[in-house]
mmCIF file of C-alpha atoms and ligand atoms in Angstrom:
data_model
loop_
_atom_site.group_PDB
_atom_site.id
_atom_site.type_symbol
_atom_site.label_atom_id
_atom_site.label_comp_id
_atom_site.label_asym_id
_atom_site.label_seq_id
_atom_site.Cartn_x
_atom_site.Cartn_y
_atom_site.Cartn_z
ATOM 1 C CA MET A 1 0.000 0.000 0.000
ATOM 2 C CA GLY A 2 1.347 3.450 -0.876
ATOM 3 C CA CYS A 3 1.525 6.037 1.841
ATOM 4 C CA PRO A 4 -1.670 8.117 2.226
ATOM 5 C CA SER A 5 -1.262 11.883 2.449
ATOM 6 C CA ASN A 6 -3.190 11.955 5.690
ATOM 7 C CA TRP A 7 -4.314 9.663 8.517
ATOM 8 C CA LEU A 8 -7.121 7.293 7.557
ATOM 9 C CA GLU A 9 -8.920 7.702 10.900
ATOM 10 C CA PRO A 10 -9.440 10.740 13.117
ATOM 11 C CA ILE A 11 -6.452 11.266 15.405
ATOM 12 C CA VAL A 12 -7.173 11.057 19.108
ATOM 13 C CA ARG A 13 -4.582 12.499 21.484
ATOM 14 C CA VAL A 14 -3.836 10.055 24.275
ATOM 15 C CA GLN A 15 -3.158 13.001 26.561
ATOM 16 C CA THR A 16 -6.755 14.175 25.974
ATOM 17 C CA LEU A 17 -8.113 10.708 26.792
ATOM 18 C CA SER A 18 -6.035 10.602 29.945
ATOM 19 C CA ASP A 19 -7.164 14.079 30.998
ATOM 20 C CA THR A 20 -10.864 13.080 30.894
ATOM 21 C CA GLY A 21 -10.186 11.012 34.032
ATOM 22 C CA SER A 22 -12.288 8.115 32.709
ATOM 23 C CA PRO A 23 -11.631 4.891 34.679
ATOM 24 C CA THR A 24 -11.537 2.809 31.486
ATOM 25 C CA ILE A 25 -9.604 3.035 28.231
ATOM 26 C CA PRO A 26 -11.229 2.836 24.768
ATOM 27 C CA ASN A 27 -11.233 -0.618 23.118
ATOM 28 C CA GLN A 28 -8.791 0.488 20.432
ATOM 29 C CA TYR A 29 -6.014 0.587 23.073
ATOM 30 C CA ILE A 30 -6.688 -2.856 24.541
ATOM 31 C CA LYS A 31 -3.956 -5.261 23.451
ATOM 32 C CA PRO A 32 -4.569 -8.929 22.680
ATOM 33 C CA LEU A 33 -4.182 -10.967 25.874
ATOM 34 C CA SER A 34 -0.762 -12.365 24.878
ATOM 35 C CA GLU A 35 0.671 -8.834 24.641
ATOM 36 C CA GLN A 36 -0.813 -7.481 27.855
ATOM 37 C CA PRO A 37 1.852 -6.717 30.469
ATOM 38 C CA SER A 38 0.303 -8.981 33.120
ATOM 39 C CA PHE A 39 0.391 -11.950 30.729
ATOM 40 C CA SER A 40 4.187 -12.052 30.568
ATOM 41 C CA ILE A 41 6.950 -12.685 33.097
ATOM 42 C CA GLN A 42 8.359 -9.352 34.241
ATOM 43 C CA SER A 43 11.600 -9.196 36.148
ATOM 44 C CA ASP A 44 13.041 -6.453 38.311
ATOM 45 C CA SER A 45 16.123 -8.353 39.374
ATOM 46 C CA LEU A 46 18.185 -8.540 36.167
ATOM 47 C CA LYS A 47 19.902 -5.349 35.027
ATOM 48 C CA ILE A 48 21.254 -4.183 31.702
ATOM 49 C CA PRO A 49 25.008 -3.383 31.878
ATOM 50 C CA ILE A 50 26.193 0.063 33.007
ATOM 51 C CA ILE A 51 29.211 1.398 31.095
ATOM 52 C CA ASP A 52 31.474 4.227 32.273
ATOM 53 C CA LEU A 53 32.567 6.257 29.263
ATOM 54 C CA TYR A 54 34.945 8.475 31.242
ATOM 55 C CA GLU A 55 37.087 5.450 32.054
ATOM 56 C CA LEU A 56 37.055 4.411 28.397
ATOM 57 C CA ILE A 57 38.538 7.731 27.342
ATOM 58 C CA ASN A 58 40.686 8.639 30.345
ATOM 59 C CA GLY A 59 41.545 5.345 32.032
ATOM 60 C CA ASP A 60 44.915 3.586 31.706
ATOM 61 C CA THR A 61 45.348 0.981 28.969
ATOM 62 C CA THR A 62 44.167 -1.889 31.162
ATOM 63 C CA THR A 63 41.030 -0.021 32.205
ATOM 64 C CA GLN A 64 40.309 0.986 28.640
ATOM 65 C CA LYS A 65 40.586 -2.618 27.518
ATOM 66 C CA ALA A 66 38.237 -3.706 30.311
ATOM 67 C CA ILE A 67 35.617 -1.132 29.279
ATOM 68 C CA MET A 68 35.931 -2.134 25.618
ATOM 69 C CA ASP A 69 35.249 -5.723 26.700
ATOM 70 C CA GLN A 70 32.220 -4.654 28.737
ATOM 71 C CA ILE A 71 30.840 -2.880 25.674
ATOM 72 C CA SER A 72 31.494 -5.942 23.542
ATOM 73 C CA ILE A 73 29.586 -8.209 25.919
ATOM 74 C CA ALA A 74 26.762 -5.675 26.219
ATOM 75 C CA CYS A 75 26.377 -5.552 22.410
ATOM 76 C CA ARG A 76 26.524 -9.324 21.933
ATOM 77 C CA GLU A 77 24.470 -10.492 24.855
ATOM 78 C CA TRP A 78 22.151 -7.652 25.706
ATOM 79 C CA GLY A 79 21.839 -5.255 22.788
ATOM 80 C CA PHE A 80 21.269 -2.645 25.507
ATOM 81 C CA PHE A 81 23.378 -0.734 28.051
ATOM 82 C CA GLN A 82 23.338 2.452 30.105
ATOM 83 C CA LEU A 83 26.106 4.930 29.441
ATOM 84 C CA VAL A 84 27.245 6.979 32.463
ATOM 85 C CA ASN A 85 29.899 9.722 32.657
ATOM 86 C CA HIS A 86 29.225 10.300 28.980
ATOM 87 C CA GLY A 87 30.418 13.884 29.094
ATOM 88 C CA ILE A 88 27.058 15.513 28.368
ATOM 89 C CA GLY A 89 26.521 18.114 31.108
ATOM 90 C CA HIS A 90 23.895 17.107 33.653
ATOM 91 C CA GLU A 91 22.267 20.501 33.367
ATOM 92 C CA LEU A 92 21.824 20.048 29.637
ATOM 93 C CA VAL A 93 20.339 16.596 30.182
ATOM 94 C CA ASP A 94 17.854 17.993 32.721
ATOM 95 C CA GLU A 95 16.979 20.924 30.478
ATOM 96 C CA ALA A 96 16.362 18.683 27.488
ATOM 97 C CA LEU A 97 13.725 16.764 29.451
ATOM 98 C CA GLU A 98 12.321 19.956 30.937
ATOM 99 C CA VAL A 99 11.748 21.844 27.666
ATOM 100 C CA TRP A 100 9.921 18.877 26.156
ATOM 101 C CA ARG A 101 7.793 18.397 29.263
ATOM 102 C CA GLY A 102 6.946 22.063 28.760
ATOM 103 C CA PHE A 103 5.917 21.408 25.170
ATOM 104 C CA PHE A 104 3.478 18.616 26.078
ATOM 105 C CA HIS A 105 1.994 20.688 28.888
ATOM 106 C CA GLN A 106 0.892 23.477 26.594
ATOM 107 C CA SER A 107 -2.712 23.742 25.411
ATOM 108 C CA MET A 108 -3.905 21.292 22.763
ATOM 109 C CA GLU A 109 -4.498 24.206 20.414
ATOM 110 C CA VAL A 110 -0.801 25.128 20.426
ATOM 111 C CA LYS A 111 0.309 21.523 19.928
ATOM 112 C CA GLN A 112 -2.137 20.930 17.080
ATOM 113 C CA ASP A 113 -0.258 23.495 14.987
ATOM 114 C CA TYR A 114 2.427 20.820 14.672
ATOM 115 C CA ALA A 115 0.107 17.872 13.884
ATOM 116 C CA ASN A 116 1.945 15.362 11.684
ATOM 117 C CA THR A 117 0.955 13.203 8.693
ATOM 118 C CA PRO A 118 2.117 9.736 7.647
ATOM 119 C CA ILE A 119 4.200 11.185 4.791
ATOM 120 C CA THR A 120 7.183 12.273 6.867
ATOM 121 C CA TYR A 121 5.931 11.720 10.430
ATOM 122 C CA GLU A 122 7.525 15.043 11.405
ATOM 123 C CA GLY A 123 5.680 16.901 14.118
ATOM 124 C CA TYR A 124 3.145 16.052 16.821
ATOM 125 C CA GLY A 125 1.761 12.549 16.430
ATOM 126 C CA SER A 126 -0.260 9.890 18.167
ATOM 127 C CA ARG A 127 0.210 6.804 16.046
ATOM 128 C CA LEU A 128 2.877 4.794 14.301
ATOM 129 C CA GLY A 129 1.559 2.996 11.218
ATOM 130 C CA PHE A 130 -1.530 4.118 9.355
ATOM 131 C CA GLN A 131 -3.534 0.920 8.906
ATOM 132 C CA LYS A 132 -7.185 1.433 9.714
ATOM 133 C CA GLY A 133 -8.525 -0.246 12.830
ATOM 134 C CA ALA A 134 -5.032 -1.019 14.210
ATOM 135 C CA ILE A 135 -4.718 -1.408 17.976
ATOM 136 C CA LEU A 136 -3.023 1.737 19.235
ATOM 137 C CA ASP A 137 -0.342 2.501 21.805
ATOM 138 C CA TRP A 138 -0.951 4.667 24.864
ATOM 139 C CA SER A 139 1.359 7.549 23.884
ATOM 140 C CA ASP A 140 1.763 10.761 21.932
ATOM 141 C CA TYR A 141 5.080 11.906 20.477
ATOM 142 C CA PHE A 142 6.963 14.634 18.639
ATOM 143 C CA PHE A 143 9.222 13.568 15.791
ATOM 144 C CA LEU A 144 11.890 15.743 14.180
ATOM 145 C CA HIS A 145 14.784 15.415 11.751
ATOM 146 C CA TYR A 146 18.287 16.457 12.705
ATOM 147 C CA LEU A 147 20.633 15.007 10.075
ATOM 148 C CA PRO A 148 21.334 15.231 7.217
ATOM 149 C CA SER A 149 21.261 18.983 7.738
ATOM 150 C CA THR A 150 19.227 19.411 4.546
ATOM 151 C CA LEU A 151 16.300 17.780 6.380
ATOM 152 C CA LYS A 152 16.691 19.847 9.536
ATOM 153 C CA ASN A 153 14.222 22.696 9.795
ATOM 154 C CA HIS A 154 14.021 24.545 13.105
ATOM 155 C CA ASN A 155 10.732 26.075 12.006
ATOM 156 C CA LYS A 156 9.153 22.635 12.267
ATOM 157 C CA TRP A 157 10.354 22.299 15.854
ATOM 158 C CA PRO A 158 8.092 23.781 18.561
ATOM 159 C CA SER A 159 8.664 27.504 19.062
ATOM 160 C CA GLN A 160 7.575 27.227 22.708
ATOM 161 C CA PRO A 161 8.859 26.902 25.414
ATOM 162 C CA PRO A 162 11.366 29.554 24.283
ATOM 163 C CA LEU A 163 14.453 27.481 25.159
ATOM 164 C CA LEU A 164 13.285 24.358 23.340
ATOM 165 C CA ARG A 165 15.025 24.806 19.994
ATOM 166 C CA GLY A 166 18.373 25.911 21.441
ATOM 167 C CA VAL A 167 18.486 23.224 24.121
ATOM 168 C CA THR A 168 17.412 20.479 21.701
ATOM 169 C CA GLU A 169 20.049 21.556 19.174
ATOM 170 C CA GLU A 170 22.772 21.563 21.812
ATOM 171 C CA TYR A 171 21.698 18.185 23.208
ATOM 172 C CA LEU A 172 21.615 16.587 19.749
ATOM 173 C CA GLN A 173 25.086 17.887 18.899
ATOM 174 C CA GLU A 174 26.402 16.095 21.959
ATOM 175 C CA ILE A 175 24.645 12.866 21.045
ATOM 176 C CA VAL A 176 26.173 12.969 17.542
ATOM 177 C CA ARG A 177 29.571 13.103 19.244
ATOM 178 C CA LEU A 178 28.729 10.037 21.365
ATOM 179 C CA GLY A 179 27.454 8.197 18.304
ATOM 180 C CA LYS A 180 30.767 8.655 16.514
ATOM 181 C CA ILE A 181 32.706 7.375 19.527
ATOM 182 C CA LEU A 182 30.553 4.259 19.787
ATOM 183 C CA LEU A 183 30.775 3.450 16.069
ATOM 184 C CA LYS A 184 34.562 3.448 16.465
ATOM 185 C CA VAL A 185 34.446 1.279 19.581
ATOM 186 C CA PHE A 186 32.081 -1.204 17.929
ATOM 187 C CA SER A 187 34.286 -1.403 14.808
ATOM 188 C CA LEU A 188 37.423 -2.104 16.858
ATOM 189 C CA ASN A 189 35.623 -4.624 19.052
ATOM 190 C CA LEU A 190 34.538 -6.498 15.925
ATOM 191 C CA GLY A 191 38.105 -6.626 14.615
ATOM 192 C CA LEU A 192 37.326 -4.152 11.819
ATOM 193 C CA GLN A 193 39.119 -0.925 10.848
ATOM 194 C CA GLU A 194 38.099 1.784 13.335
ATOM 195 C CA ASP A 195 36.215 3.742 10.658
ATOM 196 C CA HIS A 196 34.478 0.710 9.170
ATOM 197 C CA LEU A 197 30.993 1.210 10.592
ATOM 198 C CA ARG A 198 31.132 4.945 10.042
ATOM 199 C CA GLY A 199 31.878 4.277 6.368
ATOM 200 C CA ALA A 200 29.137 1.652 6.129
ATOM 201 C CA PHE A 201 26.701 4.204 7.584
ATOM 202 C CA GLY A 202 27.490 6.585 4.715
ATOM 203 C CA GLY A 203 30.462 8.554 6.092
ATOM 204 C CA ASP A 204 29.559 12.153 6.802
ATOM 205 C CA ASP A 205 26.006 11.796 5.537
ATOM 206 C CA ILE A 206 24.497 9.782 8.359
ATOM 207 C CA GLY A 207 20.885 10.288 9.375
ATOM 208 C CA ALA A 208 19.609 11.285 12.783
ATOM 209 C CA CYS A 209 16.189 12.047 14.164
ATOM 210 C CA LEU A 210 14.560 12.517 17.521
ATOM 211 C CA ARG A 211 11.305 11.109 18.815
ATOM 212 C CA VAL A 212 10.138 12.586 22.063
ATOM 213 C CA CYS A 213 7.708 10.098 23.570
ATOM 214 C CA PHE A 214 5.026 11.201 26.015
ATOM 215 C CA TYR A 215 3.218 8.519 28.004
ATOM 216 C CA PRO A 216 0.214 9.982 29.855
ATOM 217 C CA LYS A 217 -1.166 8.358 33.013
ATOM 218 C CA CYS A 218 -3.282 5.354 32.177
ATOM 219 C CA PRO A 219 -6.244 4.091 34.251
ATOM 220 C CA GLN A 220 -5.841 0.462 33.027
ATOM 221 C CA PRO A 221 -2.104 -0.087 32.544
ATOM 222 C CA ASP A 222 -2.446 -3.888 32.585
ATOM 223 C CA LEU A 223 -4.454 -3.919 29.369
ATOM 224 C CA THR A 224 -2.310 -1.750 27.130
ATOM 225 C CA LEU A 225 1.256 -0.688 26.275
ATOM 226 C CA GLY A 226 2.796 2.762 25.899
ATOM 227 C CA LEU A 227 4.796 1.389 22.998
ATOM 228 C CA SER A 228 4.304 -2.124 21.610
ATOM 229 C CA SER A 229 7.151 -4.565 21.383
ATOM 230 C CA HIS A 230 9.575 -3.696 18.585
ATOM 231 C CA SER A 231 13.241 -3.545 17.704
ATOM 232 C CA ASP A 232 14.537 -0.194 16.499
ATOM 233 C CA PRO A 233 14.851 -0.165 12.707
ATOM 234 C CA GLY A 234 17.879 2.169 12.528
ATOM 235 C CA GLY A 235 21.551 1.950 13.497
ATOM 236 C CA MET A 236 21.492 2.604 17.198
ATOM 237 C CA THR A 237 19.319 4.515 19.639
ATOM 238 C CA PHE A 238 20.248 6.849 22.503
ATOM 239 C CA LEU A 239 17.441 7.153 25.005
ATOM 240 C CA LEU A 240 17.137 9.717 27.718
ATOM 241 C CA SER A 241 14.301 8.989 30.067
ATOM 242 C CA ASP A 242 12.620 10.368 33.079
ATOM 243 C CA GLU A 243 14.541 8.848 35.986
ATOM 244 C CA HIS A 244 11.548 8.893 38.346
ATOM 245 C CA VAL A 245 9.205 6.751 36.284
ATOM 246 C CA SER A 246 10.305 3.448 34.840
ATOM 247 C CA GLY A 247 8.462 1.958 31.888
ATOM 248 C CA LEU A 248 10.993 0.661 29.398
ATOM 249 C CA GLN A 249 11.235 -3.137 29.344
ATOM 250 C CA VAL A 250 13.824 -5.153 27.455
ATOM 251 C CA ARG A 251 13.248 -8.713 26.358
ATOM 252 C CA LYS A 252 15.705 -11.331 27.593
ATOM 253 C CA ALA A 253 14.632 -14.844 26.527
ATOM 254 C CA ASP A 254 11.032 -15.031 27.778
ATOM 255 C CA GLU A 255 11.263 -12.373 30.428
ATOM 256 C CA TRP A 256 10.683 -8.654 30.275
ATOM 257 C CA ILE A 257 13.318 -6.790 32.247
ATOM 258 C CA THR A 258 12.345 -3.387 33.579
ATOM 259 C CA VAL A 259 15.111 -0.833 33.053
ATOM 260 C CA LYS A 260 15.809 1.397 36.047
ATOM 261 C CA PRO A 261 17.287 4.514 34.502
ATOM 262 C CA VAL A 262 20.350 5.776 36.331
ATOM 263 C CA ARG A 263 20.095 9.539 36.825
ATOM 264 C CA HIS A 264 21.489 11.419 33.802
ATOM 265 C CA ALA A 265 22.465 8.172 32.060
ATOM 266 C CA ILE A 266 21.865 7.613 28.364
ATOM 267 C CA ILE A 267 20.465 4.208 27.466
ATOM 268 C CA VAL A 268 22.007 2.853 24.259
ATOM 269 C CA ASN A 269 20.588 0.060 22.156
ATOM 270 C CA ILE A 270 21.580 -1.682 18.946
ATOM 271 C CA GLY A 271 19.188 -1.270 16.017
ATOM 272 C CA ASP A 272 18.371 -3.615 13.140
ATOM 273 C CA GLN A 273 20.925 -2.048 10.747
ATOM 274 C CA ILE A 274 23.833 -2.842 13.077
ATOM 275 C CA GLN A 275 22.496 -6.369 13.524
ATOM 276 C CA VAL A 276 22.649 -6.728 9.719
ATOM 277 C CA LEU A 277 26.080 -5.030 9.341
ATOM 278 C CA THR A 278 27.566 -7.331 11.996
ATOM 279 C CA ASN A 279 25.938 -10.411 10.451
ATOM 280 C CA GLY A 280 23.969 -10.983 13.643
ATOM 281 C CA ILE A 281 26.909 -10.752 16.060
ATOM 282 C CA TYR A 282 25.326 -7.708 17.700
ATOM 283 C CA LYS A 283 21.678 -8.059 18.562
ATOM 284 C CA SER A 284 18.910 -5.595 18.026
ATOM 285 C CA VAL A 285 16.749 -6.568 20.966
ATOM 286 C CA GLU A 286 13.000 -6.297 21.378
ATOM 287 C CA HIS A 287 11.720 -3.767 23.865
ATOM 288 C CA ARG A 288 8.434 -2.149 24.855
ATOM 289 C CA VAL A 289 7.043 0.452 27.225
ATOM 290 C CA VAL A 290 4.501 -0.153 29.981
ATOM 291 C CA VAL A 291 2.464 2.726 31.359
ATOM 292 C CA ASN A 292 1.680 3.921 34.832
ATOM 293 C CA PRO A 293 -1.655 4.682 36.562
ATOM 294 C CA HIS A 294 -0.300 7.563 38.659
ATOM 295 C CA LYS A 295 2.524 9.166 36.711
ATOM 296 C CA GLU A 296 3.139 10.350 33.191
ATOM 297 C CA ARG A 297 6.506 9.566 31.613
ATOM 298 C CA LEU A 298 8.686 11.359 29.076
ATOM 299 C CA SER A 299 11.605 10.058 27.036
ATOM 300 C CA LEU A 300 13.827 11.377 24.243
ATOM 301 C CA ALA A 301 14.753 8.687 21.738
ATOM 302 C CA TYR A 302 17.503 9.722 19.361
ATOM 303 C CA PHE A 303 17.889 7.455 16.356
ATOM 304 C CA PHE A 304 21.314 7.331 14.751
ATOM 305 C CA ASN A 305 20.847 5.893 11.270
ATOM 306 C CA PRO A 306 22.727 5.028 8.109
ATOM 307 C CA LYS A 307 22.404 7.370 5.143
ATOM 308 C CA SER A 308 19.040 6.515 3.612
ATOM 309 C CA ASP A 309 20.244 5.224 0.230
ATOM 310 C CA VAL A 310 23.348 3.134 0.979
ATOM 311 C CA LEU A 311 22.955 -0.628 0.803
ATOM 312 C CA ILE A 312 23.265 -2.208 4.229
ATOM 313 C CA LYS A 313 24.679 -5.718 4.257
ATOM 314 C CA PRO A 314 26.957 -7.801 6.503
ATOM 315 C CA ALA A 315 30.629 -6.671 6.547
ATOM 316 C CA THR A 316 32.615 -9.070 4.343
ATOM 317 C CA GLU A 317 35.121 -9.607 7.194
ATOM 318 C CA LEU A 318 32.294 -11.026 9.317
ATOM 319 C CA VAL A 319 31.100 -13.503 6.723
ATOM 320 C CA THR A 320 32.949 -16.836 6.774
ATOM 321 C CA SER A 321 32.333 -20.354 5.548
ATOM 322 C CA THR A 322 31.095 -21.321 8.996
ATOM 323 C CA LYS A 323 29.102 -18.128 9.370
ATOM 324 C CA PRO A 324 27.601 -17.379 5.964
ATOM 325 C CA THR A 325 25.803 -14.131 5.280
ATOM 326 C CA LEU A 326 22.534 -14.040 7.195
ATOM 327 C CA TYR A 327 20.825 -11.053 5.575
ATOM 328 C CA GLU A 328 19.892 -9.768 2.150
ATOM 329 C CA PRO A 329 21.118 -6.222 1.352
ATOM 330 C CA MET A 330 18.586 -3.409 1.578
ATOM 331 C CA THR A 331 18.724 0.382 1.914
ATOM 332 C CA PHE A 332 17.521 1.951 5.151
ATOM 333 C CA ASP A 333 14.924 3.932 3.233
ATOM 334 C CA GLU A 334 13.261 0.762 1.963
ATOM 335 C CA TYR A 335 13.548 -0.874 5.359
ATOM 336 C CA ARG A 336 11.928 1.985 7.220
ATOM 337 C CA ARG A 337 8.854 1.900 5.044
ATOM 338 C CA PHE A 338 7.687 -1.270 6.766
ATOM 339 C CA ILE A 339 7.470 0.146 10.309
ATOM 340 C CA ARG A 340 5.918 3.329 8.990
ATOM 341 C CA THR A 341 3.129 1.320 7.374
ATOM 342 C CA LYS A 342 2.451 -1.383 9.912
ATOM 343 C CA GLY A 343 3.670 0.111 13.157
ATOM 344 C CA PRO A 344 5.764 -1.786 15.733
ATOM 345 C CA GLN A 345 5.741 -5.580 15.109
ATOM 346 C CA GLY A 346 8.333 -7.218 17.349
ATOM 347 C CA LYS A 347 11.307 -8.444 15.319
ATOM 348 C CA SER A 348 9.384 -9.708 12.329
ATOM 349 C CA GLN A 349 11.011 -7.285 9.930
ATOM 350 C CA VAL A 350 14.688 -8.001 10.489
ATOM 351 C CA GLU A 351 13.794 -11.722 10.502
ATOM 352 C CA SER A 352 12.235 -11.300 7.071
ATOM 353 C CA LEU A 353 15.614 -10.170 5.663
ATOM 354 C CA LYS A 354 17.105 -13.602 6.388
ATOM 355 C CA SER A 355 18.709 -15.072 3.286
ATOM 356 C CA PRO A 356 16.789 -18.025 1.879
ATOM 357 C CA ARG A 357 18.675 -21.302 2.119
HETATM 358 C C1 OGA B 401 11.495 4.051 20.896
HETATM 359 C C2 OGA B 401 11.548 3.457 22.247
HETATM 360 C C3 OGA B 401 11.421 3.703 24.624
HETATM 361 C C4 OGA B 401 10.980 4.674 25.667
HETATM 362 O O1 OGA B 401 11.094 5.239 20.814
HETATM 363 O O2 OGA B 401 11.847 3.355 19.918
HETATM 364 O O3 OGA B 401 11.817 2.286 22.346
HETATM 365 O O4 OGA B 401 11.294 4.410 26.829
HETATM 366 N N1 OGA B 401 11.294 4.234 23.318
HETATM 367 O O5 OGA B 401 10.306 5.653 25.349
HETATM 368 NI NI1 NI B 402 12.586 1.545 20.498
#
């Protein structure tokens, strides 16, 4: 199906539903039983790894090696880790959350000026995927482009609160810096040239966008999800989340592990494109968001992506006779079309790239 120029059903803001104070949620948000949070095993005891970036850059050689190894294990076994001492000022981190909280707390009239469409998804949105009658997630969001700079347009970013554009710009610049460091670390850890992944991503023309997710309070959190299970389609994701309200859950075998965000930490996860580039050595892991009856939650998800038109395929160095190529080449542009049509669907998309044999 081609992409429609507008949504096929009237858009309902989840924040508006939440604000009515109704004790029940509309049927369109009720997940099938097997996806409801209470159906699955949820664990608070396991923890995703915590990585200290300061030690990676400033530690002695032995410490640096140890941190590189921690990152390697995190990428292979977890697909997720929290980055602490990442060098982004704590004030900036706090401000980034604060300005976006300010955006969502403005009147609906102001926010509607930024209402998005399924063509580019830029702006204020309430659904992912445009198929009619789909079961929806309990969240609203704001989506914006950052790189390539030809796609960046500050006029499409909210003009209020007044600090929003400046703070967001500054925060994103810092995340770009972190992204470059991690691509180098991953390349070295995989035994590749240090600029290998950067090159495979399209060199200086990488893509980057931000989705600010807003999860309003929900009167029946056991029946729905703030964000359905999915793996991130892009290269890697840097998530900054409200440290007071947990909600993000990461799948480990058959359990859902609740992430407890460390204050000011950035949560990093591997996306589908890195899974493909590494021929499955690094895992893009399924995750989802559960919602809360008493507290709203805000997160900033920064997606660091390959250039949209380069072919993404396993690095030749990682393809051997015992480990043949697992995935068919595809550009990120083609790949992204799937999630934008159907919405989050677990890991079914990256699985569908598996080479026939
Ligand atoms: C995402 C995502 C998690 C969160 O936006 O892809 O997984 O905690 N967000 O908001
Ligand atoms: Ni995600």
